[in-house]
mmCIF file of C-alpha atoms and ligand atoms in Angstrom:
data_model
loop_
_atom_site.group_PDB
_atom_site.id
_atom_site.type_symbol
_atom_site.label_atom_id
_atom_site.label_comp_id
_atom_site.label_asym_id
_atom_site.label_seq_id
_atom_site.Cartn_x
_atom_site.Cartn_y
_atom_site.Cartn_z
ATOM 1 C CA UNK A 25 -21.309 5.169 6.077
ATOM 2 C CA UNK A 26 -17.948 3.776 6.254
ATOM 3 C CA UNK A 27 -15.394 5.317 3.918
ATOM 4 C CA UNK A 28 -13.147 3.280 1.188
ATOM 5 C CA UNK A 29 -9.755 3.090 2.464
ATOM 6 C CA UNK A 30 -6.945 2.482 -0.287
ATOM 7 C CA UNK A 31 -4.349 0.374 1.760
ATOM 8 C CA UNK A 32 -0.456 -0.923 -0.082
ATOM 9 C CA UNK A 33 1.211 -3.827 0.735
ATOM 10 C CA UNK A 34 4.987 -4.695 0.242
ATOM 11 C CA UNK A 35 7.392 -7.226 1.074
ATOM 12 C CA UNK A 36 11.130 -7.885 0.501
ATOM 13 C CA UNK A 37 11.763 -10.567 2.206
ATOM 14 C CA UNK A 38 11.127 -14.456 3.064
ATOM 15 C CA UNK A 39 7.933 -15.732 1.829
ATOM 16 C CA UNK A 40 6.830 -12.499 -0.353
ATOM 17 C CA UNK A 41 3.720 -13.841 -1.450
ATOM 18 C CA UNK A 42 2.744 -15.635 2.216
ATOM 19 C CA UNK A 43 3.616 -11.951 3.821
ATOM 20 C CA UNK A 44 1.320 -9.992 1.488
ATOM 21 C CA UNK A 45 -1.678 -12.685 2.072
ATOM 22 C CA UNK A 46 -1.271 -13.043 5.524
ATOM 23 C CA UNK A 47 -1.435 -9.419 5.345
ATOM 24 C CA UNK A 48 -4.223 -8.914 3.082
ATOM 25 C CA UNK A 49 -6.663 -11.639 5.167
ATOM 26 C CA UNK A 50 -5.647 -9.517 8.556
ATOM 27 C CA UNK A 51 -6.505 -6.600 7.142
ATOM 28 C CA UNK A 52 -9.775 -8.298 5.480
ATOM 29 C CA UNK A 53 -10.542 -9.590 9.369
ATOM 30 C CA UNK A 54 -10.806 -6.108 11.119
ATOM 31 C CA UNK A 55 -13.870 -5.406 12.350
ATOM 32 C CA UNK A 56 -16.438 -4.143 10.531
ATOM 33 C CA UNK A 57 -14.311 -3.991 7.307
ATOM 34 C CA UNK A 58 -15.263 -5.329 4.108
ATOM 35 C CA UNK A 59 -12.349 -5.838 1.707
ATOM 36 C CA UNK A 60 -14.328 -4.306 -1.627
ATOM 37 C CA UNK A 61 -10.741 -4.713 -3.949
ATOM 38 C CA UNK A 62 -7.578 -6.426 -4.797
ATOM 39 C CA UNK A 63 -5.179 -5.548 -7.255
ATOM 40 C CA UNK A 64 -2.494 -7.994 -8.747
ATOM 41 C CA UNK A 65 0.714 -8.749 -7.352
ATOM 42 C CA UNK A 66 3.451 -6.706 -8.703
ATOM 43 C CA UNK A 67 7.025 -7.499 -8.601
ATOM 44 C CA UNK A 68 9.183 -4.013 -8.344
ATOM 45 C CA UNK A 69 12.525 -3.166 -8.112
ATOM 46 C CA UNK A 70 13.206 -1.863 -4.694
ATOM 47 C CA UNK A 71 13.130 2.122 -4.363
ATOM 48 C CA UNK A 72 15.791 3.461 -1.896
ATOM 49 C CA UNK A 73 18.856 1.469 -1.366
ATOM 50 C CA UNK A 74 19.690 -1.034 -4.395
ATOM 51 C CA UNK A 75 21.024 -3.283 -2.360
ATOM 52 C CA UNK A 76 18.165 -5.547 -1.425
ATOM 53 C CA UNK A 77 15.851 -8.187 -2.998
ATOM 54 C CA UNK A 78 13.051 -6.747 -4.841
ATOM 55 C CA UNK A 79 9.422 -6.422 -3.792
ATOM 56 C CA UNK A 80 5.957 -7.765 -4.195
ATOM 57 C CA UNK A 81 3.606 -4.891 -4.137
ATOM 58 C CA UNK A 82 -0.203 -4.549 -3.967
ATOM 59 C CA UNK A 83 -2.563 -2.383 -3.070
ATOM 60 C CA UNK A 84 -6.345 -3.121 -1.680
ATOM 61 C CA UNK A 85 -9.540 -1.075 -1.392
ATOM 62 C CA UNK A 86 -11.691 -1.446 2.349
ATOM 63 C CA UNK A 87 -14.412 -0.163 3.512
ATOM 64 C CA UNK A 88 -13.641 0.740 7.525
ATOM 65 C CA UNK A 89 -15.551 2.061 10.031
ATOM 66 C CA UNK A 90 -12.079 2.622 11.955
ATOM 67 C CA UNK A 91 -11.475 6.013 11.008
ATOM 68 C CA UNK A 92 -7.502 7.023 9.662
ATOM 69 C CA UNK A 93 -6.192 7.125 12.959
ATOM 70 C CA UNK A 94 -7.556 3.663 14.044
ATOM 71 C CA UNK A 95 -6.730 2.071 11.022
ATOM 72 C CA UNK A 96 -3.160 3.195 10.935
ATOM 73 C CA UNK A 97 -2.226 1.841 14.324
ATOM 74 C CA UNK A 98 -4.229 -1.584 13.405
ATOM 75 C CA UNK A 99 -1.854 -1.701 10.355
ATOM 76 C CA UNK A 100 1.189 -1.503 12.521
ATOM 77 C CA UNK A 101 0.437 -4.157 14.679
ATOM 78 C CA UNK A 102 -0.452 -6.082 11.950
ATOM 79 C CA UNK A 103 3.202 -5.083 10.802
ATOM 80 C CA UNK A 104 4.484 -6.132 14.076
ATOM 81 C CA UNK A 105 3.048 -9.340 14.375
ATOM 82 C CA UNK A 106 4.359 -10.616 10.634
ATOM 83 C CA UNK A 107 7.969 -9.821 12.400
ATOM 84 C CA UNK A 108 8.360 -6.638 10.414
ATOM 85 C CA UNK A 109 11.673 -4.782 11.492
ATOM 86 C CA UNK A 110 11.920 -1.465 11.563
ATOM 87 C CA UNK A 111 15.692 -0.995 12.119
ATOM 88 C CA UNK A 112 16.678 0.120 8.759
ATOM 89 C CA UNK A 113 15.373 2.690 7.188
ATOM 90 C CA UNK A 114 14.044 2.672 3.724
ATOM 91 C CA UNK A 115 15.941 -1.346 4.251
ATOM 92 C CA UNK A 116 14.002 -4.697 3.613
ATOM 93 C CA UNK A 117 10.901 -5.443 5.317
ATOM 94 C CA UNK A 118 8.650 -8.586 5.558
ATOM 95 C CA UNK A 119 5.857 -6.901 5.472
ATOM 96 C CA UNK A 120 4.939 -3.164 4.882
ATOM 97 C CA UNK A 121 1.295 -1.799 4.893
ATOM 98 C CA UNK A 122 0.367 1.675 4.049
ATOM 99 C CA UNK A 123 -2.080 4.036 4.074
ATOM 100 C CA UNK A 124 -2.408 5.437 1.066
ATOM 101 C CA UNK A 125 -5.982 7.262 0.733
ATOM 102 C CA UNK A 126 -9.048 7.700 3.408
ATOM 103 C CA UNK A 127 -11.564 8.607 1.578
ATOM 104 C CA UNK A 128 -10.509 12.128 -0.364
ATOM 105 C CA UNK A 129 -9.450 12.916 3.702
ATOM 106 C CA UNK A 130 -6.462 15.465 3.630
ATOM 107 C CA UNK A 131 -4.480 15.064 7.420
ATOM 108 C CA UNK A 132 -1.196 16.696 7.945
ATOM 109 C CA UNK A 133 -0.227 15.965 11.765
ATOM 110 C CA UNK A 134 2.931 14.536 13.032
ATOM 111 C CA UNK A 135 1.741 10.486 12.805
ATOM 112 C CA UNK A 136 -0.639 10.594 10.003
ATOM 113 C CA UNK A 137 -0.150 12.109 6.523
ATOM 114 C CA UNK A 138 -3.001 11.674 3.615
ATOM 115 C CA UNK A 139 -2.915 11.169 1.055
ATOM 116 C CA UNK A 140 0.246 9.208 1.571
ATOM 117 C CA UNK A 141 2.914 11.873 0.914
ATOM 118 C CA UNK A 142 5.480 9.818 -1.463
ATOM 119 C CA UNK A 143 2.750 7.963 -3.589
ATOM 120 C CA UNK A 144 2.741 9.997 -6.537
ATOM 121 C CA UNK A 145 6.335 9.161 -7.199
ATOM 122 C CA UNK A 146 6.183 5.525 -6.887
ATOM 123 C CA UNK A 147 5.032 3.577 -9.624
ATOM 124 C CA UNK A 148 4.876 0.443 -7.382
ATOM 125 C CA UNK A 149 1.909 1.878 -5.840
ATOM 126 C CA UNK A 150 -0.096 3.775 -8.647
ATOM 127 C CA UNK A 151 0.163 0.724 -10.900
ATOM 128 C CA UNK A 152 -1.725 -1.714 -8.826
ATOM 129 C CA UNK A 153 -4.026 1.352 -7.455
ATOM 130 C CA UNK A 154 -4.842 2.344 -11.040
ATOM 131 C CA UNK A 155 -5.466 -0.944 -11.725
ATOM 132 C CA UNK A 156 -8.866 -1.321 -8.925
ATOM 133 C CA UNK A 157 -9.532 2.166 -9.232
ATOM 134 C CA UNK A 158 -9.080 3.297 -12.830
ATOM 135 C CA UNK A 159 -11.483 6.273 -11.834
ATOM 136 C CA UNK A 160 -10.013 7.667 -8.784
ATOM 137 C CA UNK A 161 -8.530 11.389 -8.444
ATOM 138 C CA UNK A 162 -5.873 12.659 -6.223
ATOM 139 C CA UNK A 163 -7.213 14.679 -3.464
ATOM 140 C CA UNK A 164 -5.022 17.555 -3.351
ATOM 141 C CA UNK A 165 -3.769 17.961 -7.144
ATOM 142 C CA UNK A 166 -7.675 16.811 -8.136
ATOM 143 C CA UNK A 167 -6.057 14.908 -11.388
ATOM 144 C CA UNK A 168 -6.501 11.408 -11.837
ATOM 145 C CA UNK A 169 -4.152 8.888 -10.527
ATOM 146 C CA UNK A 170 -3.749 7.132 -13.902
ATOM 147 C CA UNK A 171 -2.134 10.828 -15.023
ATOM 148 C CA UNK A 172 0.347 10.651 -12.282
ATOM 149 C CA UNK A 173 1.223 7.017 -13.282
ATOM 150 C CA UNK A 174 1.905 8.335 -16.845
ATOM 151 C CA UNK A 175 4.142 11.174 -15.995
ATOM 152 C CA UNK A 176 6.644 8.541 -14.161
ATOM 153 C CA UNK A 177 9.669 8.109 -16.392
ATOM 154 C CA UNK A 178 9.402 4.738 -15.193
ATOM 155 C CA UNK A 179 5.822 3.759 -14.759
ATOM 156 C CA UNK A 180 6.388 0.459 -16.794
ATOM 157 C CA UNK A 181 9.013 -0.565 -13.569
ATOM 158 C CA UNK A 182 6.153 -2.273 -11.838
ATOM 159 C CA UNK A 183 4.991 -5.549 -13.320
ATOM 160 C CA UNK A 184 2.149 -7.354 -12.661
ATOM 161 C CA UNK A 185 2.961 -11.053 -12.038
ATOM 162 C CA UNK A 186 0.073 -13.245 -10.496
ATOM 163 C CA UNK A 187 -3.626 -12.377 -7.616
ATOM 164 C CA UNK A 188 -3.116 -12.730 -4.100
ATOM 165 C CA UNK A 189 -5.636 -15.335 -3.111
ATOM 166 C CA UNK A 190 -8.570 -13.492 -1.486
ATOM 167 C CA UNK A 191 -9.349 -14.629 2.119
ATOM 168 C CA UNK A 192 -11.844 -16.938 2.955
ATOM 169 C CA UNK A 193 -13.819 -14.371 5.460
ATOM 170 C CA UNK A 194 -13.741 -11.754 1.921
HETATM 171 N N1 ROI B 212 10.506 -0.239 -3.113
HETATM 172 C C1 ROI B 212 9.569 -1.003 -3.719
HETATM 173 N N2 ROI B 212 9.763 -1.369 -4.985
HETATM 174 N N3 ROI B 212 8.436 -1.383 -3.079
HETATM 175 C C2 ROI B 212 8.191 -1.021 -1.795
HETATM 176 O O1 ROI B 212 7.142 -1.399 -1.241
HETATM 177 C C3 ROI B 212 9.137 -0.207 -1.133
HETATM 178 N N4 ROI B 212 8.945 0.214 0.147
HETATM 179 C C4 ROI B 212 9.810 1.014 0.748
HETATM 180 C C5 ROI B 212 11.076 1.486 0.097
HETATM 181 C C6 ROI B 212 12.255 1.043 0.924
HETATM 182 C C7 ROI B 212 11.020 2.996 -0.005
HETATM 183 N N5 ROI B 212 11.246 0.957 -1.238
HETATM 184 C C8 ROI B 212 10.309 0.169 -1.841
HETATM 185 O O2 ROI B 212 9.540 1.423 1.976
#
């Protein structure tokens, strides 16, 4: 049985909306994977450094056969081959996919870290996960996500502004 992935997407820069689809249908076209959610597109201010444009966030729900550590070097190179740049740290990025949950998997090694360690504390990612997964509970503190969401002081930062269109292969 393949096990539902919870995957964000972000983007800074250029097309914002053309980064995160071309993004969502890759992901969408890996093998075996059947893209089971999509939340809206939010439009966030950036985290980190001020001094960039802000983002287009959104998070999706697969179901992959790859396994974490498969999954998370087939969302690099789909990373790498939408011109991402990885200079600057925490800087502006065409397009930035994480993963955020496999499955209620907890991994702690050097490459891999799940449930993504920083998620709690960014609204731009519980928003739109709340949003396709109203239900879902963190694996380590065991409380829902939507209680995480509500302790942010600034859950409302994230606003939901339009739907990716869903790949044709969906
Ligand atoms: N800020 C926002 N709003 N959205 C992101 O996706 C995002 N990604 C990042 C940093 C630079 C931390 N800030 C962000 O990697």
């Amino acid at each position: 049985m393949p096990e539902r992935a919870h995957i964000g997407l972000g983007s800074n820069l250029g097309d914002r909306r053309g980064y995160l689809a071309a993004g969502l249908a890759a992901v969408a076209a890996l093998p075996g994977t059947h893209l089971a959610a999509v939340s809206s597109i939010y439009e966030t201010p950036p985290l980190g450094p001020a001094d960039q444009p802000d983002y287009l966030n959104a998070v999706c729900a697969i179901d992959a056969p790859l396994g974490p550590v498969a999954l998370l070097a087939a969302l690099h190179k789909i990373e790498n081959q939408h011109r991402r740049q990885r200079h600057i740290r925490w800087g502006p990025r065409t397009l930035d996919l994480d993963l955020l949950l496999y499955g209620e998997r907890v991994i702690d090694s050097a490459d891999l870290q799940l449930p993504h360690p920083h998620m709690n504390d960014r609204s731009f990612v519980l928003a739109p996960l709340c949003e396709i997964a109203p239900d879902l509970h963190h694996p380590l503190t065991a409380r829902p996500f939507t209680a995480h969401l509500a302790e942010l002081t600034h859950s409302d930062a994230a606003r939901a502004i339009g739907s990716l269109a869903l790949p044709e292969n969906a």
